[in-house]
Amino acid sequence: MNRRIFLAAMASAAAPVRALPPQSKDPFDLGVASGDPTANGVVLWTRLTPETGAGNLRVTWEAAEDEQFRKIAKKGRTVATPGLGHSVHVEVNGLQPDRWYWYRFRIGPHESPVGRTRTMPSAGSLPEKFRFTFASCQHFEQGYFTAYQHMAEENPDLVVHLGDYIYEGPPRPNLVRRHNSPEIVTLSDYRNRYALYRSDEHLRRMHALAPWIVTWDDHELDNNYAGDIPEDKQTRAEFLERRANAYQAYYEHMPLRRASIPSGSRMRLYRRVSFGGLAEFFVLDSRQYRTDQPCGDGNKEQCPAALDESATILGMDQERWLTGGLADSRARWNVLAQQVMVAKVDRKSGPGEQYSMDQWSGYEAARRRLTGFLGDRKPSNPVVLTGDIHTNWCNDLKAGGFGENDAVVASEFVGTSISSGGDGSDAPGDWESTLAENPHVKFHNRRRGYVRCDVTPGQWRTDYRTVEYVARLGAPVATRASFVLENGRLGVQKA
Ligand SMILES: [Fe+2]
């Protein structure tokens, strides 16, 4: 266990549990959340905000079968400790599969908002339908989170967040909102930044409406970092201390299981979540274990080092875990919930090629191992979900090159940002020439929004939901494009 967390836990165990000193401010102002559901359990989350240096605090919780809390399914008490920022992570078990629950927390005279969550269908079942939404990249300063206001109307069974939940930078002028400190480095900096982001009512509400499964990308720590290598001028020791702060604050603010409690500057985030036998999510971490970008940063031609077999974006342990899991999976749809684009997309118009070195195309050996595995072992209906680049894309994935004759091994849906990049546009930009040179890319768009997926045993449908603007509140939402996958048939089709 992280020494700091260990010491905090020891001190907490020795210290008495106290009542919350009287305060006028709502200690539940960061809201409630739930996550990582199984067929009979889910994580219930909140984080208390005591006004002054409180010690260990006793919190009670209830989960009910109805919104009025007439039929309590489970209840209990837990202790929120200062060592973990008074965060509360209750792993409820013994619930019924495939049903909705309502939950709340209490401390002294204060009651939390009511959250709604659900369990997943049981492992052997093949559910008839499943709706989830996915999102990424929510820069607080660059736009309002109107996308979440619309997502709340979609009634998803699950929300998947693919990272850039916060951004680490200092405040910048002339944007719609403002960051609350210089670039974040310390644990208290990161905690304050999460609290700022959770001050957004649409984000808080979406957390209270459905369970989430979350993973991070780079900005939860530092732009475009790789493993223990920072973007900024920091020593490795300084960077690992910062990484420990960032990872701990992430754990404290997300509805994650105990298995994800950080250990020093390491934190296990890759894991599986199942929706019965219909969909299996392999939630990946492509930041913590990656080797340094073999060919450096930016968009460029792949250098020979990109083909070095030791170059890895997942790390070898996670890669083995993923391929082992895919080989064993009996799910109808096998979903990789991850960060950076897997499709190899030539960004240079005309002769010559340029690829993004921060994406899987910068780690060509690892990209070929994954796509080669999918092509050889043929797990049932592989689908990749991606965030990171603040634009919508729909790609067929191919193993080696991407010529007409190369076989499709999976499809990839890249979701745009919630707000990062500001309003966006429908202007094609350099998209038309990109499309001409990349026939495996079926769609590209630069609006903000989220992605909705309706999954049945026979078909997967993806709707790209976009908002007209984020610089002002109240933008309407529309479906910008839709694609389907048929069970047992590789390659997307326009819906
Ligand atoms: Fe981002």
Short mmCIF file of C-alpha atoms and ligand atoms in Angstrom, two decimals:
data_model
loop_
_atom_site.label_atom_id
_atom_site.label_comp_id
_atom_site.label_asym_id
_atom_site.label_seq_id
_atom_site.Cartn_x
_atom_site.Cartn_y
_atom_site.Cartn_z
CA MET A 1 0.00 0.00 0.00
CA ASN A 2 1.09 3.56 -0.64
CA ARG A 3 3.11 4.64 2.41
CA ARG A 4 1.13 7.84 2.72
CA ILE A 5 -2.21 6.02 2.52
CA PHE A 6 -0.88 3.31 4.86
CA LEU A 7 0.17 5.86 7.47
CA ALA A 8 -3.11 7.67 7.09
CA ALA A 9 -4.97 4.38 7.51
CA MET A 10 -2.96 3.55 10.67
CA ALA A 11 -3.62 6.98 12.12
CA SER A 12 -7.27 6.63 11.17
CA ALA A 13 -7.59 3.23 12.84
CA ALA A 14 -6.16 4.67 16.06
CA ALA A 15 -8.15 7.89 15.97
CA PRO A 16 -11.69 8.00 17.31
CA VAL A 17 -14.61 8.29 14.94
CA ARG A 18 -16.33 11.60 15.50
CA ALA A 19 -19.52 13.31 14.56
CA LEU A 20 -19.28 16.04 11.96
CA PRO A 21 -18.87 19.38 13.75
CA PRO A 22 -21.89 21.58 13.04
CA GLN A 23 -21.56 23.36 9.72
CA SER A 24 -23.86 25.44 7.57
CA LYS A 25 -22.40 24.24 4.25
CA ASP A 26 -23.76 21.04 2.69
CA PRO A 27 -21.07 18.35 3.26
CA PHE A 28 -22.43 16.45 0.23
CA ASP A 29 -21.94 19.28 -2.27
CA LEU A 30 -19.72 17.09 -4.51
CA GLY A 31 -22.73 14.85 -5.11
CA VAL A 32 -23.03 11.08 -5.27
CA ALA A 33 -21.99 8.50 -7.84
CA SER A 34 -21.96 4.77 -8.44
CA GLY A 35 -19.81 2.52 -10.56
CA ASP A 36 -18.25 -0.80 -11.55
CA PRO A 37 -21.54 -2.73 -11.26
CA THR A 38 -21.72 -6.53 -11.18
CA ALA A 39 -24.79 -8.77 -11.28
CA ASN A 40 -25.27 -8.37 -7.51
CA GLY A 41 -23.35 -5.34 -6.44
CA VAL A 42 -22.11 -1.86 -7.21
CA VAL A 43 -19.83 0.78 -5.70
CA LEU A 44 -21.62 3.71 -4.05
CA TRP A 45 -19.53 6.85 -3.81
CA THR A 46 -19.55 10.24 -2.16
CA ARG A 47 -16.94 12.57 -0.72
CA LEU A 48 -17.62 14.68 2.33
CA THR A 49 -16.50 18.30 2.44
CA PRO A 50 -16.17 19.17 6.14
CA GLU A 51 -15.61 22.88 6.73
CA THR A 52 -12.63 22.51 9.05
CA GLY A 53 -9.96 19.85 9.65
CA ALA A 54 -12.27 17.00 10.61
CA GLY A 55 -10.89 13.59 11.60
CA ASN A 56 -12.59 10.26 11.01
CA LEU A 57 -16.28 10.67 10.28
CA ARG A 58 -19.04 8.08 10.53
CA VAL A 59 -21.34 7.98 7.50
CA THR A 60 -24.45 5.84 7.04
CA TRP A 61 -25.82 4.68 3.70
CA GLU A 62 -28.92 2.95 2.34
CA ALA A 63 -29.78 1.29 -0.96
CA ALA A 64 -33.48 0.83 -1.72
CA GLU A 65 -35.62 -0.82 -4.34
CA ASP A 66 -37.72 2.32 -4.75
CA GLU A 67 -37.13 6.03 -5.02
CA GLN A 68 -39.06 6.73 -1.78
CA PHE A 69 -36.81 4.35 0.20
CA ARG A 70 -39.81 2.30 1.43
CA LYS A 71 -38.13 -0.99 0.63
CA ILE A 72 -34.53 -0.90 1.87
CA ALA A 73 -32.39 -3.57 0.18
CA LYS A 74 -29.14 -2.94 2.07
CA LYS A 75 -27.81 -0.40 4.55
CA GLY A 76 -24.71 0.12 6.60
CA ARG A 77 -22.14 2.41 8.18
CA THR A 78 -18.68 3.34 7.05
CA VAL A 79 -15.90 5.69 8.10
CA ALA A 80 -14.64 8.55 5.94
CA THR A 81 -11.00 9.29 6.74
CA PRO A 82 -8.98 12.45 6.11
CA GLY A 83 -6.22 10.25 4.58
CA LEU A 84 -8.49 9.56 1.63
CA GLY A 85 -9.97 13.05 1.51
CA HIS A 86 -13.12 11.92 3.36
CA SER A 87 -14.13 9.98 0.27
CA VAL A 88 -16.60 7.12 0.73
CA HIS A 89 -16.52 3.97 -1.40
CA VAL A 90 -19.11 1.41 -0.34
CA GLU A 91 -18.99 -1.93 -2.18
CA VAL A 92 -22.57 -3.15 -1.85
CA ASN A 93 -23.15 -6.86 -2.42
CA GLY A 94 -26.16 -9.17 -2.28
CA LEU A 95 -28.39 -7.14 -4.59
CA GLN A 96 -30.67 -8.67 -7.23
CA PRO A 97 -29.35 -8.86 -10.79
CA ASP A 98 -30.62 -6.63 -13.58
CA ARG A 99 -32.54 -4.05 -11.62
CA TRP A 100 -32.44 -0.41 -10.58
CA TYR A 101 -31.73 0.80 -7.03
CA TRP A 102 -31.76 4.18 -5.28
CA TYR A 103 -29.19 5.16 -2.66
CA ARG A 104 -28.27 7.98 -0.29
CA PHE A 105 -25.83 8.82 2.50
CA ARG A 106 -26.33 10.55 5.82
CA ILE A 107 -24.09 12.28 8.34
CA GLY A 108 -25.56 14.07 11.37
CA PRO A 109 -28.43 16.24 10.16
CA HIS A 110 -27.20 16.17 6.55
CA GLU A 111 -28.61 13.91 3.84
CA SER A 112 -27.02 13.45 0.43
CA PRO A 113 -28.85 13.78 -2.87
CA VAL A 114 -30.50 10.52 -3.94
CA GLY A 115 -28.59 8.55 -6.57
CA ARG A 116 -29.95 5.93 -8.92
CA THR A 117 -27.93 2.93 -10.01
CA ARG A 118 -28.38 -0.58 -11.32
CA THR A 119 -26.94 -4.04 -11.22
CA MET A 120 -25.98 -5.91 -14.38
CA PRO A 121 -27.85 -8.96 -15.70
CA SER A 122 -26.57 -12.32 -14.42
CA ALA A 123 -23.56 -13.90 -16.09
CA GLY A 124 -25.33 -16.68 -17.95
CA SER A 125 -28.06 -14.48 -19.45
CA LEU A 126 -28.25 -12.96 -22.91
CA PRO A 127 -30.14 -9.69 -22.36
CA GLU A 128 -32.33 -8.43 -25.20
CA LYS A 129 -31.17 -4.87 -25.02
CA PHE A 130 -28.56 -2.66 -23.44
CA ARG A 131 -28.03 1.07 -23.82
CA PHE A 132 -24.87 2.84 -22.78
CA THR A 133 -23.29 6.18 -23.54
CA PHE A 134 -19.63 7.11 -23.63
CA ALA A 135 -17.81 10.40 -23.22
CA SER A 136 -14.38 11.93 -22.74
CA CYS A 137 -12.48 15.21 -22.54
CA GLN A 138 -14.34 17.75 -20.46
CA HIS A 139 -12.26 20.92 -20.26
CA PHE A 140 -14.04 23.05 -17.68
CA GLU A 141 -12.82 26.37 -19.08
CA GLN A 142 -13.46 25.62 -22.75
CA GLY A 143 -17.16 24.90 -22.58
CA TYR A 144 -20.29 24.02 -20.65
CA PHE A 145 -21.16 20.38 -20.08
CA THR A 146 -24.46 20.65 -21.99
CA ALA A 147 -23.79 17.22 -23.47
CA TYR A 148 -24.41 15.67 -20.03
CA GLN A 149 -27.71 17.53 -19.76
CA HIS A 150 -28.85 15.68 -22.89
CA MET A 151 -27.23 12.40 -21.90
CA ALA A 152 -29.41 12.46 -18.77
CA GLU A 153 -32.48 12.21 -21.03
CA GLU A 154 -31.16 9.06 -22.76
CA ASN A 155 -31.70 6.83 -19.73
CA PRO A 156 -28.53 4.76 -20.27
CA ASP A 157 -27.92 1.55 -18.30
CA LEU A 158 -24.27 2.57 -17.98
CA VAL A 159 -21.99 5.52 -18.71
CA VAL A 160 -18.41 4.92 -19.83
CA HIS A 161 -15.83 7.70 -19.38
CA LEU A 162 -12.65 7.36 -21.44
CA GLY A 163 -10.52 10.00 -19.73
CA ASP A 164 -9.57 13.66 -19.54
CA TYR A 165 -12.14 13.98 -16.78
CA ILE A 166 -10.17 17.01 -15.56
CA TYR A 167 -7.43 19.13 -17.14
CA GLU A 168 -4.31 20.00 -15.17
CA GLY A 169 -3.50 23.42 -16.57
CA PRO A 170 -3.58 26.92 -15.04
CA PRO A 171 -6.47 29.34 -15.58
CA ARG A 172 -6.58 31.04 -18.98
CA PRO A 173 -8.33 34.28 -19.85
CA ASN A 174 -11.35 34.77 -22.12
CA LEU A 175 -12.87 31.32 -21.75
CA VAL A 176 -16.34 30.42 -20.47
CA ARG A 177 -15.20 29.36 -16.98
CA ARG A 178 -11.95 29.45 -14.99
CA HIS A 179 -9.64 26.92 -13.39
CA ASN A 180 -9.11 27.51 -9.67
CA SER A 181 -5.31 27.29 -9.33
CA PRO A 182 -2.03 27.29 -11.26
CA GLU A 183 -1.06 23.97 -12.89
CA ILE A 184 -1.91 21.26 -10.38
CA VAL A 185 0.88 19.29 -8.71
CA THR A 186 0.09 18.57 -5.04
CA LEU A 187 -2.61 16.28 -3.66
CA SER A 188 -4.62 19.24 -2.48
CA ASP A 189 -4.29 20.87 -5.95
CA TYR A 190 -5.73 17.76 -7.60
CA ARG A 191 -8.50 17.47 -4.99
CA ASN A 192 -9.50 21.09 -5.56
CA ARG A 193 -9.56 20.57 -9.32
CA TYR A 194 -11.92 17.56 -9.07
CA ALA A 195 -14.13 19.55 -6.69
CA LEU A 196 -14.24 22.39 -9.24
CA TYR A 197 -15.28 20.05 -12.04
CA ARG A 198 -17.93 18.45 -9.83
CA SER A 199 -19.40 21.89 -9.20
CA ASP A 200 -20.97 21.45 -12.65
CA GLU A 201 -24.60 20.50 -12.06
CA HIS A 202 -25.00 18.48 -15.29
CA LEU A 203 -21.95 16.34 -14.52
CA ARG A 204 -23.13 15.76 -10.94
CA ARG A 205 -26.62 14.86 -12.14
CA MET A 206 -25.35 12.35 -14.69
CA HIS A 207 -23.31 10.63 -11.98
CA ALA A 208 -26.47 10.38 -9.85
CA LEU A 209 -28.53 8.80 -12.66
CA ALA A 210 -26.60 5.68 -13.68
CA PRO A 211 -23.49 3.66 -12.81
CA TRP A 212 -20.27 4.72 -14.54
CA ILE A 213 -17.18 2.84 -15.54
CA VAL A 214 -14.24 5.20 -15.76
CA THR A 215 -10.69 5.17 -17.00
CA TRP A 216 -8.21 7.99 -17.27
CA ASP A 217 -6.18 9.46 -20.10
CA ASP A 218 -3.27 11.89 -19.76
CA HIS A 219 -4.77 15.10 -18.35
CA GLU A 220 -5.77 13.48 -15.05
CA LEU A 221 -2.03 13.81 -14.48
CA ASP A 222 -0.07 15.65 -17.18
CA ASN A 223 -0.48 16.20 -20.95
CA ASN A 224 0.84 13.34 -23.12
CA TYR A 225 2.87 11.68 -20.35
CA ALA A 226 4.12 8.15 -20.91
CA GLY A 227 4.55 5.91 -17.85
CA ASP A 228 7.07 7.75 -15.64
CA ILE A 229 8.08 10.32 -18.26
CA PRO A 230 6.59 13.80 -17.80
CA GLU A 231 5.79 16.45 -20.37
CA ASP A 232 7.08 19.21 -18.10
CA LYS A 233 10.59 19.74 -16.79
CA GLN A 234 10.40 17.58 -13.68
CA THR A 235 12.83 14.97 -12.37
CA ARG A 236 11.61 11.36 -12.40
CA ALA A 237 11.27 11.43 -8.59
CA GLU A 238 9.26 14.66 -8.70
CA PHE A 239 7.08 13.28 -11.46
CA LEU A 240 6.38 10.03 -9.59
CA GLU A 241 5.40 12.01 -6.49
CA ARG A 242 3.06 14.04 -8.68
CA ARG A 243 1.73 10.85 -10.25
CA ALA A 244 0.98 9.47 -6.76
CA ASN A 245 -0.96 12.67 -5.95
CA ALA A 246 -2.90 12.58 -9.21
CA TYR A 247 -3.75 8.88 -8.95
CA GLN A 248 -4.83 9.18 -5.32
CA ALA A 249 -7.12 12.12 -6.09
CA TYR A 250 -8.55 10.17 -9.04
CA TYR A 251 -9.34 7.21 -6.78
CA GLU A 252 -10.85 9.52 -4.16
CA HIS A 253 -13.28 11.04 -6.66
CA MET A 254 -14.36 8.02 -8.68
CA PRO A 255 -16.71 5.14 -7.83
CA LEU A 256 -13.92 2.55 -7.94
CA ARG A 257 -13.40 -0.68 -6.05
CA ARG A 258 -10.77 -1.26 -3.33
CA ALA A 259 -8.70 -3.10 -5.95
CA SER A 260 -7.96 0.32 -7.43
CA ILE A 261 -6.61 1.93 -4.23
CA PRO A 262 -3.24 3.36 -5.32
CA SER A 263 -0.01 1.78 -4.18
CA GLY A 264 2.63 4.50 -4.25
CA SER A 265 2.59 5.97 -7.74
CA ARG A 266 0.89 2.85 -9.17
CA MET A 267 -2.80 2.21 -9.45
CA ARG A 268 -4.58 -0.75 -11.03
CA LEU A 269 -7.29 0.61 -13.27
CA TYR A 270 -7.58 -2.02 -15.99
CA ARG A 271 -10.45 -4.38 -15.27
CA ARG A 272 -13.51 -6.08 -16.75
CA VAL A 273 -17.18 -5.20 -16.43
CA SER A 274 -19.91 -7.43 -17.91
CA PHE A 275 -23.45 -6.74 -19.03
CA GLY A 276 -24.60 -10.37 -18.70
CA GLY A 277 -23.45 -12.44 -21.65
CA LEU A 278 -24.27 -9.61 -24.06
CA ALA A 279 -21.30 -7.28 -23.63
CA GLU A 280 -17.94 -7.57 -21.92
CA PHE A 281 -16.00 -4.35 -21.30
CA PHE A 282 -12.22 -4.56 -21.13
CA VAL A 283 -11.39 -1.23 -19.51
CA LEU A 284 -7.82 -0.31 -20.44
CA ASP A 285 -5.08 2.01 -19.15
CA SER A 286 -2.84 3.08 -22.03
CA ARG A 287 -0.91 5.74 -20.05
CA GLN A 288 0.54 4.22 -16.90
CA TYR A 289 2.57 1.41 -18.46
CA ARG A 290 3.52 2.73 -21.88
CA THR A 291 7.15 2.94 -22.91
CA ASP A 292 8.34 6.32 -24.19
CA GLN A 293 7.07 7.16 -27.67
CA PRO A 294 9.48 5.20 -29.89
CA CYS A 295 9.64 7.89 -32.60
CA GLY A 296 9.09 10.97 -30.42
CA ASP A 297 6.05 13.23 -30.40
CA GLY A 298 3.82 14.85 -33.01
CA ASN A 299 2.63 13.60 -36.40
CA LYS A 300 5.34 11.97 -38.47
CA GLU A 301 6.38 8.95 -40.44
CA GLN A 302 6.78 5.80 -38.37
CA CYS A 303 10.50 5.35 -37.62
CA PRO A 304 12.02 1.83 -37.42
CA ALA A 305 11.77 1.92 -33.59
CA ALA A 306 7.96 1.89 -33.86
CA LEU A 307 8.34 -1.73 -34.97
CA ASP A 308 10.55 -2.64 -31.99
CA GLU A 309 8.68 -5.47 -30.25
CA SER A 310 9.54 -4.05 -26.83
CA ALA A 311 7.60 -0.84 -27.54
CA THR A 312 4.33 -1.12 -25.63
CA ILE A 313 1.34 1.10 -24.99
CA LEU A 314 -0.42 -1.19 -22.47
CA GLY A 315 2.63 -2.77 -20.85
CA MET A 316 3.20 -6.49 -21.31
CA ASP A 317 1.20 -7.58 -18.22
CA GLN A 318 -1.92 -5.70 -19.28
CA GLU A 319 -1.48 -6.87 -22.86
CA ARG A 320 -1.40 -10.52 -21.73
CA TRP A 321 -4.38 -9.91 -19.44
CA LEU A 322 -6.31 -8.43 -22.38
CA THR A 323 -5.56 -11.12 -24.94
CA GLY A 324 -6.09 -13.87 -22.35
CA GLY A 325 -9.44 -12.34 -21.42
CA LEU A 326 -10.51 -11.93 -25.04
CA ALA A 327 -9.54 -15.53 -25.81
CA ASP A 328 -11.70 -16.78 -22.89
CA SER A 329 -14.62 -14.41 -23.29
CA ARG A 330 -17.99 -15.92 -24.16
CA ALA A 331 -19.66 -12.50 -24.52
CA ARG A 332 -21.51 -11.65 -27.74
CA TRP A 333 -19.83 -8.21 -28.00
CA ASN A 334 -16.28 -7.69 -26.71
CA VAL A 335 -15.63 -4.03 -26.03
CA LEU A 336 -12.27 -2.34 -25.48
CA ALA A 337 -12.93 0.87 -23.51
CA GLN A 338 -9.72 2.81 -23.94
CA GLN A 339 -8.09 6.16 -24.68
CA VAL A 340 -6.16 6.72 -27.90
CA MET A 341 -7.02 5.88 -31.50
CA VAL A 342 -6.15 2.36 -32.62
CA ALA A 343 -6.78 2.95 -36.35
CA LYS A 344 -3.73 3.88 -38.33
CA VAL A 345 -4.71 7.09 -40.10
CA ASP A 346 -2.44 8.82 -42.61
CA ARG A 347 -2.70 12.55 -41.82
CA LYS A 348 -0.59 13.75 -44.73
CA SER A 349 -2.36 14.63 -47.98
CA GLY A 350 -0.72 13.43 -51.15
CA PRO A 351 2.49 11.41 -51.31
CA GLY A 352 4.17 10.38 -48.04
CA GLU A 353 2.61 9.35 -44.75
CA GLN A 354 2.26 10.90 -41.30
CA TYR A 355 0.83 9.23 -38.22
CA SER A 356 0.10 10.42 -34.69
CA MET A 357 2.91 9.28 -32.42
CA ASP A 358 0.80 9.60 -29.23
CA GLN A 359 -1.70 7.01 -30.51
CA TRP A 360 -1.41 3.28 -31.21
CA SER A 361 0.16 4.22 -34.58
CA GLY A 362 3.19 5.53 -32.63
CA TYR A 363 3.54 2.03 -31.18
CA GLU A 364 3.15 0.07 -34.40
CA ALA A 365 4.48 -3.22 -32.97
CA ALA A 366 1.87 -3.11 -30.18
CA ARG A 367 -0.85 -2.10 -32.65
CA ARG A 368 0.01 -5.06 -34.88
CA ARG A 369 0.09 -7.45 -31.90
CA LEU A 370 -3.43 -6.38 -30.93
CA THR A 371 -4.99 -6.26 -34.39
CA GLY A 372 -3.11 -9.44 -35.37
CA PHE A 373 -4.55 -11.19 -32.31
CA LEU A 374 -8.06 -10.04 -33.20
CA GLY A 375 -7.62 -11.29 -36.76
CA ASP A 376 -6.15 -14.67 -35.76
CA ARG A 377 -8.19 -15.56 -32.69
CA LYS A 378 -11.43 -13.90 -33.78
CA PRO A 379 -13.06 -13.10 -30.43
CA SER A 380 -16.79 -12.52 -30.90
CA ASN A 381 -17.61 -9.07 -32.36
CA PRO A 382 -14.71 -6.91 -31.14
CA VAL A 383 -15.51 -3.19 -30.79
CA VAL A 384 -13.09 -0.46 -29.71
CA LEU A 385 -14.22 2.73 -27.93
CA THR A 386 -11.83 5.68 -28.00
CA GLY A 387 -11.62 9.27 -26.71
CA ASP A 388 -8.67 11.68 -26.55
CA ILE A 389 -8.86 13.66 -29.80
CA HIS A 390 -11.99 15.80 -29.36
CA THR A 391 -13.51 14.65 -32.64
CA ASN A 392 -15.88 11.90 -33.79
CA TRP A 393 -14.54 9.12 -35.99
CA CYS A 394 -15.83 5.76 -37.17
CA ASN A 395 -13.11 3.38 -38.35
CA ASP A 396 -12.76 -0.20 -39.47
CA LEU A 397 -9.58 -1.67 -38.00
CA LYS A 398 -7.16 -3.65 -40.12
CA ALA A 399 -4.10 -5.59 -39.03
CA GLY A 400 -1.18 -4.65 -41.25
CA GLY A 401 -1.79 -1.99 -43.86
CA PHE A 402 -5.18 -0.50 -44.67
CA GLY A 403 -5.63 -1.31 -48.33
CA GLU A 404 -8.96 -2.44 -49.76
CA ASN A 405 -7.77 -6.06 -49.62
CA ASP A 406 -6.65 -6.05 -45.99
CA ALA A 407 -9.14 -7.84 -43.76
CA VAL A 408 -11.20 -5.94 -41.21
CA VAL A 409 -10.56 -7.32 -37.69
CA ALA A 410 -12.72 -4.98 -35.57
CA SER A 411 -14.40 -1.57 -35.65
CA GLU A 412 -13.61 1.54 -33.66
CA PHE A 413 -15.93 4.32 -32.51
CA VAL A 414 -14.04 7.45 -31.48
CA GLY A 415 -16.18 9.84 -29.44
CA THR A 416 -15.76 13.61 -29.49
CA SER A 417 -15.19 15.74 -26.39
CA ILE A 418 -17.85 16.91 -23.95
CA SER A 419 -16.40 20.46 -24.13
CA SER A 420 -12.66 20.43 -24.92
CA GLY A 421 -11.83 22.56 -27.94
CA GLY A 422 -14.84 24.87 -27.60
CA ASP A 423 -17.79 25.02 -29.97
CA GLY A 424 -16.27 22.97 -32.80
CA SER A 425 -17.76 23.01 -36.29
CA ASP A 426 -19.11 20.94 -39.13
CA ALA A 427 -16.54 22.37 -41.54
CA PRO A 428 -14.64 19.53 -43.19
CA GLY A 429 -11.18 21.05 -42.60
CA ASP A 430 -8.56 18.67 -43.99
CA TRP A 431 -11.04 15.84 -43.52
CA GLU A 432 -11.86 15.32 -47.19
CA SER A 433 -8.28 14.57 -48.16
CA THR A 434 -7.85 12.43 -45.04
CA LEU A 435 -10.87 10.38 -46.04
CA ALA A 436 -9.61 9.91 -49.59
CA GLU A 437 -6.36 8.42 -48.31
CA ASN A 438 -7.90 6.35 -45.53
CA PRO A 439 -10.79 4.29 -46.90
CA HIS A 440 -11.14 2.45 -43.55
CA VAL A 441 -12.27 5.77 -41.99
CA LYS A 442 -16.04 5.99 -42.49
CA PHE A 443 -16.92 9.19 -40.67
CA HIS A 444 -15.32 12.22 -39.09
CA ASN A 445 -16.86 15.23 -37.37
CA ARG A 446 -15.66 18.09 -35.16
CA ARG A 447 -18.67 18.95 -33.00
CA ARG A 448 -18.83 18.37 -29.23
CA GLY A 449 -21.08 15.76 -27.61
CA TYR A 450 -21.19 12.10 -26.62
CA VAL A 451 -21.90 8.72 -28.20
CA ARG A 452 -24.94 6.51 -27.58
CA CYS A 453 -24.80 2.76 -28.21
CA ASP A 454 -27.84 0.46 -28.38
CA VAL A 455 -26.78 -3.16 -28.22
CA THR A 456 -28.85 -6.29 -28.84
CA PRO A 457 -27.76 -9.89 -29.49
CA GLY A 458 -28.15 -9.31 -33.24
CA GLN A 459 -27.02 -5.73 -33.76
CA TRP A 460 -24.92 -2.89 -32.35
CA ARG A 461 -26.03 0.64 -33.21
CA THR A 462 -23.89 3.72 -32.57
CA ASP A 463 -25.35 7.24 -32.70
CA TYR A 464 -23.01 10.22 -32.63
CA ARG A 465 -24.91 12.83 -30.59
CA THR A 466 -23.64 16.37 -31.03
CA VAL A 467 -24.45 19.75 -29.46
CA GLU A 468 -24.43 22.91 -31.57
CA TYR A 469 -22.24 24.92 -29.17
CA VAL A 470 -20.69 24.82 -25.69
CA ALA A 471 -19.66 28.46 -25.21
CA ARG A 472 -23.23 29.23 -24.09
CA LEU A 473 -25.67 27.12 -22.09
CA GLY A 474 -28.68 25.38 -23.56
CA ALA A 475 -27.50 24.03 -26.93
CA PRO A 476 -29.85 21.51 -28.56
CA VAL A 477 -28.62 18.00 -29.34
CA ALA A 478 -28.90 16.09 -32.62
CA THR A 479 -27.77 12.79 -34.07
CA ARG A 480 -24.96 13.65 -36.46
CA ALA A 481 -24.41 10.13 -37.87
CA SER A 482 -25.34 6.51 -37.11
CA PHE A 483 -23.60 3.23 -37.84
CA VAL A 484 -24.48 -0.40 -37.18
CA LEU A 485 -22.58 -3.62 -36.74
CA GLU A 486 -24.33 -6.93 -37.39
CA ASN A 487 -23.56 -9.89 -35.13
CA GLY A 488 -20.92 -12.10 -36.74
CA ARG A 489 -20.08 -9.67 -39.52
CA LEU A 490 -16.97 -7.48 -39.37
CA GLY A 491 -17.11 -3.91 -40.61
CA VAL A 492 -19.46 -0.98 -39.93
CA GLN A 493 -22.41 -0.09 -42.09
CA LYS A 494 -24.14 3.26 -42.31
CA ALA A 495 -27.47 3.07 -40.50
FE FE B 1 -8.64 15.71 -24.08
#
